[in-house]
Coordinates of C-alpha atoms in Angstrom, one line a residue:
M1 CA 7.9 3.2 -27.7
P2 CA 7.7 0.2 -29.8
H3 CA 5.2 -0.3 -32.5
S4 CA 1.9 -1.9 -30.5
Q5 CA 0.9 -4.8 -33.0
T6 CA -2.7 -5.1 -30.3
R7 CA -4.4 -1.8 -31.8
R8 CA -7.7 -2.2 -30.6
V9 CA -9.0 -3.9 -27.0
L10 CA -12.6 -4.9 -25.7
I11 CA -12.4 -5.8 -22.2
V12 CA -15.7 -7.5 -20.7
G13 CA -15.4 -5.4 -17.3
G14 CA -15.3 -2.1 -15.3
G15 CA -13.8 -2.9 -11.8
I16 CA -10.4 -2.2 -10.6
T17 CA -9.1 -5.2 -12.7
G18 CA -10.5 -3.9 -16.7
G19 CA -10.8 -0.3 -15.5
V20 CA -6.9 -0.2 -14.8
L21 CA -6.4 -1.9 -18.0
A22 CA -8.6 0.6 -19.8
L23 CA -6.9 2.9 -18.9
A24 CA -3.2 1.3 -19.1
L25 CA -3.4 1.0 -22.6
R26 CA -4.6 4.1 -23.4
K27 CA -1.8 5.8 -22.4
R28 CA 0.0 4.4 -24.8
G29 CA -2.5 4.8 -27.7
V30 CA -4.7 1.1 -27.7
E31 CA -8.3 2.5 -29.0
V32 CA -10.3 0.3 -26.2
V33 CA -13.7 -0.7 -26.0
L34 CA -15.4 -1.5 -22.7
V35 CA -18.1 -3.2 -21.3
D36 CA -20.4 -4.1 -18.4
L37 CA -23.3 -5.3 -17.4
R38 CA -24.1 -2.9 -15.1
T39 CA -25.6 0.6 -15.3
D40 CA -23.0 2.3 -12.7
L41 CA -19.3 1.4 -12.5
G42 CA -19.3 3.5 -9.5
G43 CA -19.8 4.0 -6.0
V44 CA -20.1 0.8 -4.4
G45 CA -19.1 -1.3 -2.2
H46 CA -17.5 -1.1 1.7
G47 CA -13.8 -1.0 2.3
I48 CA -11.1 -2.0 0.9
T49 CA -7.3 -2.8 1.7
L50 CA -4.8 -1.7 -0.8
Q51 CA -1.5 -2.8 -0.4
G52 CA 1.7 -0.8 -1.8
N53 CA 1.8 -2.8 -5.0
A54 CA -1.8 -1.9 -5.7
L55 CA -1.0 1.7 -4.9
K56 CA 2.4 1.2 -7.6
A57 CA -0.5 0.1 -10.1
F58 CA -2.7 3.1 -9.8
R59 CA 0.0 5.4 -9.8
S60 CA 0.6 3.9 -13.2
V61 CA -2.6 5.1 -14.1
G62 CA -3.0 8.4 -12.7
I63 CA -5.7 7.5 -10.3
Y64 CA -3.2 7.2 -7.3
D65 CA -3.2 10.6 -5.4
R66 CA -7.5 11.0 -5.1
L67 CA -7.6 8.1 -4.1
A68 CA -5.4 8.8 -1.4
A69 CA -6.7 12.4 -0.5
H70 CA -9.8 10.2 1.1
A71 CA -8.0 6.8 1.9
Y72 CA -5.8 6.5 5.3
A73 CA -2.3 5.2 5.2
F74 CA -0.3 2.9 7.2
D75 CA 3.2 1.0 7.7
K76 CA 1.8 -1.7 10.4
V77 CA -0.5 -4.6 11.1
R78 CA -1.0 -5.8 14.9
L79 CA -2.4 -9.5 15.8
R80 CA -4.3 -9.3 18.9
H81 CA -6.0 -12.0 20.9
A82 CA -10.2 -12.0 21.0
D83 CA -9.7 -9.7 24.1
G84 CA -7.1 -7.5 22.6
T85 CA -4.0 -8.2 24.1
L86 CA -1.4 -7.7 21.9
L87 CA 0.4 -10.9 20.0
T88 CA 2.9 -9.1 17.8
E89 CA 3.2 -6.4 15.2
I90 CA 4.1 -6.9 12.3
D91 CA 6.1 -3.6 9.8
T92 CA 5.2 -3.9 6.3
P93 CA 7.5 -3.6 3.9
A94 CA 7.2 -1.1 0.9
M95 CA 6.0 -2.9 -1.4
G96 CA 5.6 -0.2 -3.9
G97 CA 8.6 1.5 -3.4
A98 CA 9.7 4.2 -1.0
E99 CA 7.6 6.6 -2.2
L100 CA 4.9 5.1 -1.8
P101 CA 3.0 3.7 1.3
P102 CA 3.1 0.2 2.5
T103 CA -0.7 0.0 2.4
M104 CA -3.7 2.3 2.5
G105 CA -7.2 1.7 3.7
A106 CA -10.6 3.1 1.4
L107 CA -13.8 2.9 0.2
R108 CA -13.8 0.4 -2.3
G109 CA -17.0 3.1 -3.6
D110 CA -14.1 6.0 -4.0
L111 CA -11.8 3.9 -6.2
A112 CA -14.3 2.3 -8.5
A113 CA -16.0 6.4 -8.8
I114 CA -12.1 7.7 -9.5
I115 CA -11.6 4.7 -11.8
A116 CA -15.6 5.0 -14.1
A117 CA -14.8 9.2 -14.0
D118 CA -11.2 8.1 -15.9
L119 CA -12.4 5.9 -18.3
P120 CA -14.5 8.1 -20.8
A121 CA -12.0 11.6 -19.9
A122 CA -8.9 9.2 -21.1
G123 CA -11.1 8.1 -24.4
V124 CA -12.4 4.7 -23.4
D125 CA -15.5 4.1 -25.3
V126 CA -17.5 2.7 -21.8
R127 CA -20.9 0.8 -22.9
L128 CA -22.6 -0.1 -19.8
G129 CA -25.8 -2.5 -20.1
T130 CA -23.5 -4.2 -22.2
T131 CA -22.1 -7.5 -22.5
V132 CA -20.4 -10.4 -25.4
E133 CA -23.1 -12.8 -26.8
D134 CA -20.7 -14.2 -28.8
F135 CA -17.4 -14.0 -31.0
E136 CA -15.7 -15.7 -33.5
D137 CA -11.9 -16.0 -33.3
T138 CA -10.0 -15.4 -37.2
G139 CA -7.1 -16.1 -36.0
D140 CA -5.5 -12.3 -36.2
G141 CA -8.3 -10.6 -34.8
V142 CA -12.1 -11.0 -32.5
T143 CA -15.1 -10.6 -34.2
V144 CA -17.6 -9.9 -30.8
E145 CA -21.1 -9.4 -31.1
L146 CA -22.6 -7.6 -28.3
S147 CA -25.8 -7.3 -26.4
D148 CA -26.7 -4.1 -28.1
G149 CA -26.8 -5.6 -31.2
T150 CA -23.3 -4.0 -32.2
R151 CA -20.6 -5.8 -33.5
E152 CA -17.0 -4.7 -32.8
R153 CA -14.1 -5.9 -34.6
V154 CA -10.5 -6.5 -32.0
D155 CA -7.2 -7.1 -32.3
L156 CA -7.6 -9.3 -28.7
L157 CA -10.5 -9.7 -26.2
V158 CA -10.0 -10.1 -22.3
G159 CA -12.5 -11.6 -19.8
A160 CA -12.0 -9.0 -17.0
D161 CA -15.1 -10.3 -15.6
G162 CA -14.1 -11.2 -12.2
I163 CA -14.7 -14.7 -9.8
R164 CA -17.9 -15.7 -11.6
S165 CA -16.6 -14.4 -15.5
K166 CA -18.7 -15.0 -18.6
V167 CA -15.7 -15.0 -21.1
R168 CA -13.8 -18.1 -19.5
G169 CA -17.1 -20.0 -19.3
M170 CA -17.4 -19.1 -23.2
I171 CA -13.8 -19.9 -24.6
G172 CA -13.7 -23.1 -22.6
I173 CA -12.1 -22.8 -19.9
T174 CA -14.3 -25.1 -17.6
D175 CA -12.9 -23.9 -13.8
L176 CA -15.2 -22.7 -11.1
P177 CA -15.1 -20.9 -7.9
T178 CA -14.3 -23.4 -5.0
P179 CA -15.8 -21.9 -1.5
V180 CA -12.9 -22.6 1.2
G181 CA -15.0 -23.0 4.0
M182 CA -15.4 -19.5 5.6
G183 CA -17.8 -15.9 5.6
I184 CA -17.1 -12.7 5.9
W185 CA -18.8 -9.7 7.8
R186 CA -18.2 -6.2 6.0
T187 CA -19.5 -3.1 7.3
V188 CA -17.8 0.1 7.6
A189 CA -17.9 1.7 11.1
R190 CA -17.1 5.0 12.7
R191 CA -13.0 5.0 12.9
P192 CA -11.9 5.6 16.9
E193 CA -8.9 7.5 17.6
A194 CA -6.9 4.9 18.8
M195 CA -7.5 2.6 15.6
D196 CA -4.1 4.0 13.1
C197 CA -3.5 0.1 11.1
S198 CA -4.9 -3.1 9.8
E199 CA -5.4 -5.7 13.9
L200 CA -6.4 -8.9 13.5
Y201 CA -8.3 -10.3 16.5
Y202 CA -7.9 -15.0 16.9
G203 CA -8.5 -16.7 19.3
G204 CA -12.3 -15.9 19.7
P205 CA -15.7 -17.8 19.3
K206 CA -15.6 -17.0 15.4
F207 CA -12.5 -18.0 13.0
K208 CA -10.6 -14.2 12.8
A209 CA -12.5 -10.4 13.6
G210 CA -10.4 -6.7 12.6
Y211 CA -10.1 -4.0 11.0
T212 CA -8.8 -1.5 8.6
P213 CA -8.9 2.2 8.8
I214 CA -9.9 4.4 5.9
S215 CA -10.4 7.7 6.3
D216 CA -9.7 10.0 9.2
E217 CA -13.8 9.3 10.3
L218 CA -14.1 6.2 9.1
C219 CA -13.2 1.8 9.4
Y220 CA -13.8 -1.3 7.5
A221 CA -14.6 -3.5 10.1
F222 CA -14.6 -8.0 9.1
L223 CA -15.5 -11.0 11.3
I224 CA -14.9 -14.6 9.3
E225 CA -16.6 -17.1 10.4
G226 CA -18.0 -20.9 8.9
N227 CA -20.4 -20.4 5.7
L228 CA -23.9 -20.2 6.9
D229 CA -27.3 -20.5 5.1
R230 CA -27.3 -18.8 2.0
S231 CA -29.7 -17.0 2.4
F232 CA -27.4 -14.7 4.9
V233 CA -25.8 -14.2 1.6
G234 CA -26.0 -10.1 0.7
E235 CA -26.2 -7.0 1.8
G236 CA -28.4 -5.3 3.9
P237 CA -29.3 -3.4 7.2
K238 CA -28.0 -6.2 9.1
G239 CA -25.8 -4.4 11.4
A240 CA -27.7 -6.4 14.6
V241 CA -27.1 -10.0 13.8
L242 CA -23.1 -8.5 13.0
K243 CA -23.6 -7.3 16.4
E244 CA -24.4 -10.0 17.9
R245 CA -22.3 -12.5 15.7
G246 CA -19.4 -10.0 16.8
Q247 CA -19.5 -11.2 20.4
G248 CA -16.7 -12.2 22.5
Y249 CA -14.2 -10.0 20.7
G250 CA -12.9 -7.1 23.4
G251 CA -10.4 -4.5 22.4
T252 CA -11.1 -1.5 20.2
W253 CA -12.6 -4.2 17.9
G254 CA -15.3 -4.9 20.6
Q255 CA -16.0 -0.7 20.4
V256 CA -16.8 -0.9 16.7
R257 CA -18.9 -4.0 17.2
D258 CA -20.8 -1.9 20.2
G259 CA -20.8 1.9 17.7
I260 CA -22.8 -0.4 15.0
A261 CA -26.3 0.9 14.4
D262 CA -28.5 -1.7 14.3
D263 CA -30.0 -0.9 10.7
A264 CA -26.3 -0.5 9.3
I265 CA -25.5 -1.8 6.3
V266 CA -23.3 -4.9 6.0
N267 CA -22.5 -7.4 3.6
Y268 CA -22.3 -11.2 4.3
Q269 CA -20.8 -13.2 1.4
W270 CA -19.3 -17.4 1.4
I271 CA -14.9 -17.0 0.6
E272 CA -14.3 -18.0 -2.4
A273 CA -10.6 -19.1 -4.6
M274 CA -10.4 -19.3 -7.9
R275 CA -7.2 -20.2 -9.9
V276 CA -6.7 -21.5 -13.6
E277 CA -4.0 -23.5 -13.8
S278 CA -4.6 -24.3 -17.7
P279 CA -3.4 -21.5 -20.2
W280 CA -5.7 -18.2 -19.5
Y281 CA -6.0 -17.4 -23.3
R282 CA -7.9 -19.5 -26.0
G283 CA -6.3 -17.7 -29.6
R284 CA -6.9 -14.0 -28.9
T285 CA -9.1 -13.9 -26.3
I286 CA -8.2 -13.7 -22.4
I287 CA -9.0 -13.9 -18.9
I288 CA -7.4 -12.1 -16.0
G289 CA -7.9 -10.6 -12.6
D290 CA -9.9 -12.5 -10.7
A291 CA -11.3 -14.3 -13.6
A292 CA -7.7 -16.4 -14.0
H293 CA -7.2 -16.4 -10.2
A294 CA -9.1 -14.9 -7.0
C295 CA -8.1 -15.4 -3.7
P296 CA -9.0 -15.4 0.1
P297 CA -9.1 -12.1 1.5
L298 CA -6.4 -13.1 4.3
I299 CA -3.2 -11.3 3.4
A300 CA -5.3 -8.2 1.1
Q301 CA -3.7 -8.7 -2.2
G302 CA -6.3 -9.7 -4.4
A303 CA -7.3 -6.3 -5.4
A304 CA -3.1 -5.5 -6.4
M305 CA -3.4 -8.7 -8.2
C306 CA -5.6 -8.1 -10.3
A307 CA -4.5 -4.4 -10.8
E308 CA -0.9 -5.7 -11.2
D309 CA -2.6 -7.8 -14.0
A310 CA -3.5 -5.4 -15.6
V311 CA -0.7 -2.8 -16.0
V312 CA 1.8 -6.0 -16.8
L313 CA -0.6 -6.8 -19.4
A314 CA -1.1 -3.2 -20.9
E315 CA 2.8 -3.1 -21.0
M316 CA 3.5 -5.7 -23.0
L317 CA 1.1 -5.5 -25.3
T318 CA 2.2 -2.1 -26.6
G319 CA 6.3 -3.7 -25.6
G320 CA 6.1 -4.4 -30.2
D321 CA 5.8 -8.3 -29.5
K322 CA 3.3 -9.9 -31.8
T323 CA -0.1 -9.8 -29.6
D324 CA 0.2 -14.0 -29.8
D325 CA 3.3 -14.2 -28.1
V326 CA 2.2 -11.6 -25.2
L327 CA -0.3 -13.8 -24.1
P328 CA 1.6 -17.1 -23.1
A329 CA 4.9 -15.1 -22.2
F330 CA 2.3 -13.2 -19.8
M331 CA 1.2 -15.5 -18.1
A332 CA 4.3 -17.3 -17.4
R333 CA 5.6 -13.9 -16.2
R334 CA 2.5 -13.9 -13.5
F335 CA 1.7 -17.3 -12.9
P336 CA 4.1 -17.9 -9.9
R337 CA 3.1 -15.2 -8.1
V338 CA -0.1 -15.4 -8.6
R339 CA 0.7 -18.9 -7.5
M340 CA 2.1 -17.5 -4.5
V341 CA -0.4 -14.9 -2.8
L342 CA -3.1 -17.8 -3.9
D343 CA -1.2 -20.9 -1.9
N344 CA -0.7 -18.3 0.9
S345 CA -3.5 -17.0 1.8
L346 CA -5.2 -20.8 1.1
R347 CA -2.7 -21.6 3.3
L348 CA -4.0 -18.8 6.2
A349 CA -7.4 -19.9 5.2
E350 CA -6.8 -23.4 6.6
W351 CA -5.5 -22.7 10.0
E352 CA -7.8 -20.4 10.6
I353 CA -10.7 -23.1 10.0
H354 CA -8.3 -25.4 12.2
P355 CA -6.3 -23.3 14.4
D356 CA -4.2 -26.1 16.8
T357 CA -2.7 -27.1 13.2
P358 CA 1.3 -27.5 14.0
G359 CA 4.2 -25.3 13.7
A360 CA 1.1 -22.7 12.2
D361 CA 2.3 -19.0 11.7
P362 CA 0.1 -16.6 10.5
G363 CA 2.3 -13.2 10.8
G364 CA 5.2 -15.6 9.4
V365 CA 3.0 -16.5 6.1
M366 CA 1.4 -13.2 6.0
G367 CA 5.4 -11.4 6.0
E368 CA 6.9 -14.3 3.7
T369 CA 4.2 -12.6 1.1
L370 CA 4.6 -9.5 1.2
H371 CA 8.3 -9.5 0.8
A372 CA 7.7 -11.3 -1.9
V373 CA 5.3 -9.1 -4.0
M374 CA 8.5 -6.6 -3.4
E375 CA 9.7 -7.8 -5.9
E376 CA 9.1 -6.7 -9.6
A377 CA 5.3 -8.2 -11.2

């Protein structure tokens, strides 16, 4: 491995982006401090659909096999009418290579727990309940003041702290998340035996309903509609609410809906988008993942774009180039790809909000996007 110009990195955020980056850097011998305001990095969230390029990134940092042991792999997606009759079936390409499944459904909590367990085992200095209070960029590095009263000197500060990134604002980037006009209900439910891949239901009373199998027993079910009042936002025992709002859909989705307990834990969030087109870096600080680009979950590429950012940045930082040269080169490499995914996701959102749009072709755009991300990240 070429001599690294980046020897010590501080990462803000221990989710998929920050966790994968920390593991990738440690594999390359870089010292890593990771801070997160949460007191527990594992066991959070609902289901998640992971495409092959996300799985490729996870394999590169050693977490794929354990995730796959709990997950559900498949190689297609079906589009259906609201009553369950088939519109079309799309074979999903092997985005991570022939040796990995094209797609996998999993529990977010399983993925988070695996990453959380590997961080200290890999030698990452993990500090929970902690965030950045201030920092000083001296040109050849960054001195960071943390909320636990400590001060760290690093070669690079990375904001991997999500769509509401604190680091983004601290370096003077004023872009903010934008609602796309859709809200999503998510829950984990029993998987009917007939469910063998992701399926999406169009033409019903809401924008879209769907599900992804995430294990032999469970599936991740969702319903997308307009933005409801903010009082709906959050997570709680709202199974009865989801069942009521999900009326008008048949087929397997109707079966899943009817099997949801009235007190099942359901999450409702507005869907937002984020794209920073100005440089993602200022001096020796950079934002990556959802802090720089976040797309609606309509092609299931959000986690993949975050994980790819992490792996690519780690590779480039340890490739022998100067840190100051890596940051613009990293954005130049990543931005066209994440822009394509985001643009296509927003196009799908527009078509789902306005289903009578002439020329709308959701299946075509999904296929086009998934084939495009087969190219090297």
